[in-house]
PDB file of C-alpha atoms in Angstrom:
ATOM      1  CA  UNK A 244       1.595  21.068   8.529  1.00 91.00           C
ATOM      2  CA  UNK A 245       2.743  17.370   7.519  1.00 94.00           C
ATOM      3  CA  UNK A 246       1.247  16.020   4.459  1.00 96.00           C
ATOM      4  CA  UNK A 247       1.652  12.586   2.674  1.00 97.00           C
ATOM      5  CA  UNK A 248       0.868  12.003  -0.984  1.00 96.00           C
ATOM      6  CA  UNK A 249       0.934   9.196  -3.354  1.00 96.00           C
ATOM      7  CA  UNK A 250       1.141   9.968  -7.000  1.00 96.00           C
ATOM      8  CA  UNK A 251      -1.051   8.710  -8.865  1.00 96.00           C
ATOM      9  CA  UNK A 252      -3.715   8.389  -6.456  1.00 96.00           C
ATOM     10  CA  UNK A 253      -5.569   5.930  -8.324  1.00 94.00           C
ATOM     11  CA  UNK A 254      -3.342   3.180 -10.346  1.00 94.00           C
ATOM     12  CA  UNK A 255      -3.171  -0.329 -11.446  1.00 94.00           C
ATOM     13  CA  UNK A 256      -1.943  -2.730  -8.957  1.00 91.00           C
ATOM     14  CA  UNK A 257       1.345  -3.371 -10.895  1.00 91.00           C
ATOM     15  CA  UNK A 258       1.914   0.326 -11.458  1.00 94.00           C
ATOM     16  CA  UNK A 259       4.675   1.965  -9.587  1.00 96.00           C
ATOM     17  CA  UNK A 260       3.578   4.877  -7.436  1.00 96.00           C
ATOM     18  CA  UNK A 261       5.521   7.739  -5.544  1.00 96.00           C
ATOM     19  CA  UNK A 262       5.083   8.331  -1.937  1.00 96.00           C
ATOM     20  CA  UNK A 263       6.179  11.755  -0.579  1.00 97.00           C
ATOM     21  CA  UNK A 264       6.034  13.129   3.099  1.00 97.00           C
ATOM     22  CA  UNK A 265       6.443  16.843   3.273  1.00 97.00           C
ATOM     23  CA  UNK A 266       6.329  19.376   6.093  1.00 96.00           C
ATOM     24  CA  UNK A 267       8.104  17.588   8.862  1.00 96.00           C
ATOM     25  CA  UNK A 268      10.764  19.088  11.223  1.00 96.00           C
ATOM     26  CA  UNK A 269      14.405  18.451   9.747  1.00 96.00           C
ATOM     27  CA  UNK A 270      15.809  15.061  10.741  1.00 97.00           C
ATOM     28  CA  UNK A 271      12.867  14.033  12.452  1.00 96.00           C
ATOM     29  CA  UNK A 272      12.312  10.110  12.856  1.00 97.00           C
ATOM     30  CA  UNK A 273       8.882   8.845  11.537  1.00 96.00           C
ATOM     31  CA  UNK A 274       6.955   5.676  11.020  1.00 96.00           C
ATOM     32  CA  UNK A 275       5.360   5.153   7.592  1.00 96.00           C
ATOM     33  CA  UNK A 276       2.501   2.854   7.725  1.00 96.00           C
ATOM     34  CA  UNK A 277       0.327   1.253   4.786  1.00 96.00           C
ATOM     35  CA  UNK A 278      -2.583  -0.816   5.692  1.00 95.00           C
ATOM     36  CA  UNK A 279      -5.671  -2.218   3.981  1.00 95.00           C
ATOM     37  CA  UNK A 280      -8.661  -4.578   4.566  1.00 93.00           C
ATOM     38  CA  UNK A 281      -9.189  -7.088   1.972  1.00 91.00           C
ATOM     39  CA  UNK A 282     -12.577  -8.636   0.667  1.00 89.00           C
ATOM     40  CA  UNK A 283     -13.045 -11.030   3.635  1.00 90.00           C
ATOM     41  CA  UNK A 284     -12.228  -8.687   6.266  1.00 90.00           C
ATOM     42  CA  UNK A 285      -8.486  -9.413   6.870  1.00 94.00           C
ATOM     43  CA  UNK A 286      -6.302  -6.657   8.040  1.00 95.00           C
ATOM     44  CA  UNK A 287      -2.804  -6.217   6.367  1.00 96.00           C
ATOM     45  CA  UNK A 288      -0.329  -3.841   7.036  1.00 95.00           C
ATOM     46  CA  UNK A 289       3.466  -2.822   6.556  1.00 96.00           C
ATOM     47  CA  UNK A 290       5.428  -0.023   8.172  1.00 96.00           C
ATOM     48  CA  UNK A 291       8.949   1.425   7.649  1.00 97.00           C
ATOM     49  CA  UNK A 292      11.006   3.808   9.658  1.00 97.00           C
ATOM     50  CA  UNK A 293      12.610   6.892   8.099  1.00 97.00           C
ATOM     51  CA  UNK A 294      14.647   9.959   9.106  1.00 97.00           C
ATOM     52  CA  UNK A 295      13.560  13.306   7.284  1.00 97.00           C
ATOM     53  CA  UNK A 296      15.896  15.291   5.379  1.00 96.00           C
ATOM     54  CA  UNK A 297      17.077  18.587   6.199  1.00 96.00           C
ATOM     55  CA  UNK A 298      14.104  20.057   4.359  1.00 96.00           C
ATOM     56  CA  UNK A 299      11.712  18.013   6.226  1.00 95.00           C
ATOM     57  CA  UNK A 300      10.882  15.609   3.523  1.00 97.00           C
ATOM     58  CA  UNK A 301      10.714  11.709   3.213  1.00 97.00           C
ATOM     59  CA  UNK A 302      10.798   9.980  -0.135  1.00 97.00           C
ATOM     60  CA  UNK A 303      11.061   6.147  -0.034  1.00 96.00           C
ATOM     61  CA  UNK A 304      12.064   6.038  -3.638  1.00 94.00           C
ATOM     62  CA  UNK A 305      15.366   7.795  -2.604  1.00 95.00           C
ATOM     63  CA  UNK A 306      15.773   7.388   1.101  1.00 96.00           C
ATOM     64  CA  UNK A 307      16.428   4.126   2.829  1.00 97.00           C
ATOM     65  CA  UNK A 308      14.153   2.733   5.406  1.00 96.00           C
ATOM     66  CA  UNK A 309      15.989   2.318   8.657  1.00 96.00           C
ATOM     67  CA  UNK A 310      13.914  -0.738   9.734  1.00 95.00           C
ATOM     68  CA  UNK A 311      10.335  -1.968   9.955  1.00 94.00           C
ATOM     69  CA  UNK A 312       9.097  -4.605   7.586  1.00 94.00           C
ATOM     70  CA  UNK A 313      12.048  -3.683   5.129  1.00 95.00           C
ATOM     71  CA  UNK A 314      15.232  -1.852   5.126  1.00 95.00           C
ATOM     72  CA  UNK A 315      17.012   0.156   2.454  1.00 95.00           C
ATOM     73  CA  UNK A 316      15.721   1.997  -0.772  1.00 96.00           C
ATOM     74  CA  UNK A 317      12.514   0.251  -1.839  1.00 94.00           C
ATOM     75  CA  UNK A 318      10.098   2.766  -3.614  1.00 94.00           C
ATOM     76  CA  UNK A 319       7.160   0.246  -3.465  1.00 95.00           C
ATOM     77  CA  UNK A 320       8.198  -1.445  -0.158  1.00 95.00           C
ATOM     78  CA  UNK A 321       5.032  -0.379   1.949  1.00 95.00           C
ATOM     79  CA  UNK A 322       2.896  -2.201  -0.678  1.00 95.00           C
ATOM     80  CA  UNK A 323       5.090  -5.356  -1.317  1.00 94.00           C
ATOM     81  CA  UNK A 324       5.574  -6.042   2.231  1.00 95.00           C
ATOM     82  CA  UNK A 325       2.141  -6.064   3.359  1.00 94.00           C
ATOM     83  CA  UNK A 326       1.758  -8.637   6.092  1.00 94.00           C
ATOM     84  CA  UNK A 327      -1.467 -10.098   7.492  1.00 95.00           C
ATOM     85  CA  UNK A 328      -2.479  -9.562  11.093  1.00 91.00           C
ATOM     86  CA  UNK A 329      -3.676 -13.029  11.285  1.00 90.00           C
ATOM     87  CA  UNK A 330      -0.748 -15.715  10.367  1.00 90.00           C
ATOM     88  CA  UNK A 331      -0.964 -17.552   7.237  1.00 90.00           C
ATOM     89  CA  UNK A 332      -3.571 -15.544   5.676  1.00 90.00           C
ATOM     90  CA  UNK A 333      -3.067 -14.426   1.980  1.00 90.00           C
ATOM     91  CA  UNK A 334      -3.976 -11.114   0.418  1.00 88.00           C
ATOM     92  CA  UNK A 335      -6.649 -12.059  -2.374  1.00 85.00           C
ATOM     93  CA  UNK A 336      -8.961 -10.043  -4.712  1.00 85.00           C
ATOM     94  CA  UNK A 337     -11.714 -11.907  -6.285  1.00 84.00           C
ATOM     95  CA  UNK A 338     -13.748  -8.992  -7.399  1.00 83.00           C
ATOM     96  CA  UNK A 339     -11.025  -7.507  -9.575  1.00 83.00           C
ATOM     97  CA  UNK A 340     -13.271  -5.363 -12.078  1.00 81.00           C
ATOM     98  CA  UNK A 341     -15.664  -3.342  -9.767  1.00 84.00           C
ATOM     99  CA  UNK A 342     -13.507  -2.106  -6.747  1.00 88.00           C
ATOM    100  CA  UNK A 343     -10.031  -1.340  -6.011  1.00 93.00           C
ATOM    101  CA  UNK A 344      -7.880  -2.146  -2.936  1.00 94.00           C
ATOM    102  CA  UNK A 345      -7.793   0.982  -0.569  1.00 95.00           C
ATOM    103  CA  UNK A 346      -4.463   1.497   0.790  1.00 97.00           C
ATOM    104  CA  UNK A 347      -4.464   3.783   3.882  1.00 97.00           C
ATOM    105  CA  UNK A 348      -1.071   5.509   4.339  1.00 97.00           C
ATOM    106  CA  UNK A 349      -0.382   7.049   7.576  1.00 96.00           C
ATOM    107  CA  UNK A 350       2.769   8.937   9.034  1.00 96.00           C
ATOM    108  CA  UNK A 351       3.461   8.952  12.924  1.00 95.00           C
ATOM    109  CA  UNK A 352       6.194  10.854  14.653  1.00 93.00           C
ATOM    110  CA  UNK A 353       8.805   8.446  15.996  1.00 92.00           C
ATOM    111  CA  UNK A 354       9.051   4.506  15.984  1.00 90.00           C
ATOM    112  CA  UNK A 355       5.771   2.842  16.253  1.00 83.00           C
ATOM    113  CA  UNK A 356       5.537  -1.065  16.518  1.00 81.00           C
ATOM    114  CA  UNK A 357       1.917  -1.505  17.654  1.00 75.00           C
ATOM    115  CA  UNK A 358      -0.479  -2.759  15.116  1.00 76.00           C
ATOM    116  CA  UNK A 359      -2.978  -0.175  16.024  1.00 76.00           C
ATOM    117  CA  UNK A 360      -0.988   2.929  17.264  1.00 73.00           C
ATOM    118  CA  UNK A 361      -2.717   4.816  20.003  1.00 79.00           C
ATOM    119  CA  UNK A 362      -1.903   8.439  18.912  1.00 87.00           C
ATOM    120  CA  UNK A 363      -3.364   9.974  15.769  1.00 92.00           C
ATOM    121  CA  UNK A 364      -1.297   9.989  12.762  1.00 94.00           C
ATOM    122  CA  UNK A 365       0.596  13.168  11.546  1.00 94.00           C
ATOM    123  CA  UNK A 366      -0.875  12.721   8.208  1.00 96.00           C
ATOM    124  CA  UNK A 367      -2.902  10.239   6.097  1.00 96.00           C
ATOM    125  CA  UNK A 368      -3.974   9.637   2.465  1.00 97.00           C
ATOM    126  CA  UNK A 369      -5.487   6.731   0.582  1.00 97.00           C
ATOM    127  CA  UNK A 370      -4.336   5.022  -2.567  1.00 97.00           C
ATOM    128  CA  UNK A 371      -6.599   3.064  -4.918  1.00 96.00           C
ATOM    129  CA  UNK A 372      -5.049   0.248  -6.391  1.00 95.00           C
ATOM    130  CA  UNK A 373      -7.097  -1.455  -9.112  1.00 93.00           C
ATOM    131  CA  UNK A 374      -6.520  -4.694 -10.919  1.00 90.00           C
ATOM    132  CA  UNK A 375      -8.354  -4.146 -14.169  1.00 90.00           C
ATOM    133  CA  UNK A 376      -7.811  -1.040 -16.306  1.00 89.00           C
ATOM    134  CA  UNK A 377     -11.274   1.099 -17.107  1.00 86.00           C
ATOM    135  CA  UNK A 378     -12.911  -0.210 -20.155  1.00 88.00           C
ATOM    136  CA  UNK A 379     -11.397  -3.693 -20.130  1.00 90.00           C
ATOM    137  CA  UNK A 380     -13.684  -6.534 -21.170  1.00 90.00           C
ATOM    138  CA  UNK A 381     -14.052  -9.650 -19.469  1.00 89.00           C
ATOM    139  CA  UNK A 382     -14.893 -12.985 -21.519  1.00 92.00           C
ATOM    140  CA  UNK A 383     -15.571 -16.065 -19.576  1.00 93.00           C
ATOM    141  CA  UNK A 384     -13.684 -19.245 -21.094  1.00 94.00           C
ATOM    142  CA  UNK A 385     -15.381 -22.815 -20.662  1.00 94.00           C
ATOM    143  CA  UNK A 386     -13.785 -25.642 -22.746  1.00 93.00           C
ATOM    144  CA  UNK A 387     -14.246 -29.190 -21.320  1.00 93.00           C
ATOM    145  CA  UNK A 388     -12.792 -28.898 -17.768  1.00 93.00           C
ATOM    146  CA  UNK A 389     -11.074 -25.739 -18.357  1.00 93.00           C
ATOM    147  CA  UNK A 390     -12.459 -22.812 -16.642  1.00 93.00           C
ATOM    148  CA  UNK A 391     -11.045 -19.207 -16.931  1.00 92.00           C
ATOM    149  CA  UNK A 392     -11.427 -15.612 -18.169  1.00 89.00           C
ATOM    150  CA  UNK A 393      -9.915 -13.648 -20.773  1.00 91.00           C
ATOM    151  CA  UNK A 394      -9.563  -9.861 -20.162  1.00 89.00           C
ATOM    152  CA  UNK A 395      -9.102  -7.717 -23.250  1.00 92.00           C
ATOM    153  CA  UNK A 396      -7.896  -4.145 -23.052  1.00 88.00           C
ATOM    154  CA  UNK A 397     -10.358  -1.341 -24.506  1.00 85.00           C
TER     155      UNK A 397
END
């Protein structure tokens, strides 16, 4: 049974995570895809192609991507190379305190280039990427024409 995990599952947006795919046949080619939908409903995704090891695992932190949105060893590549489906859109997070980005991770057998693959993924999981740590206080700042916010850790 194929399984994809992200550790930790819930983390701050600038914290590295570890992706791991297990249970693959030895040397199988796979597509690992990350996708999310932002607050305006815009869809972003990234994909990378990998070959499983002799033990049927893929770890982007140690194995090079063979292609896709990036190539080579890049542990956070699927998060860093998210691209909008609509050209020239930017990934923005306005409500940083009350909800995370939910990044959906999917594993497909072989190479998949379509934006929406027709076949079901071999495995899926969801990573939560928060922008504000629990207990952080937000203080609005207003001084003349200057507007901003100060975030204070607990």
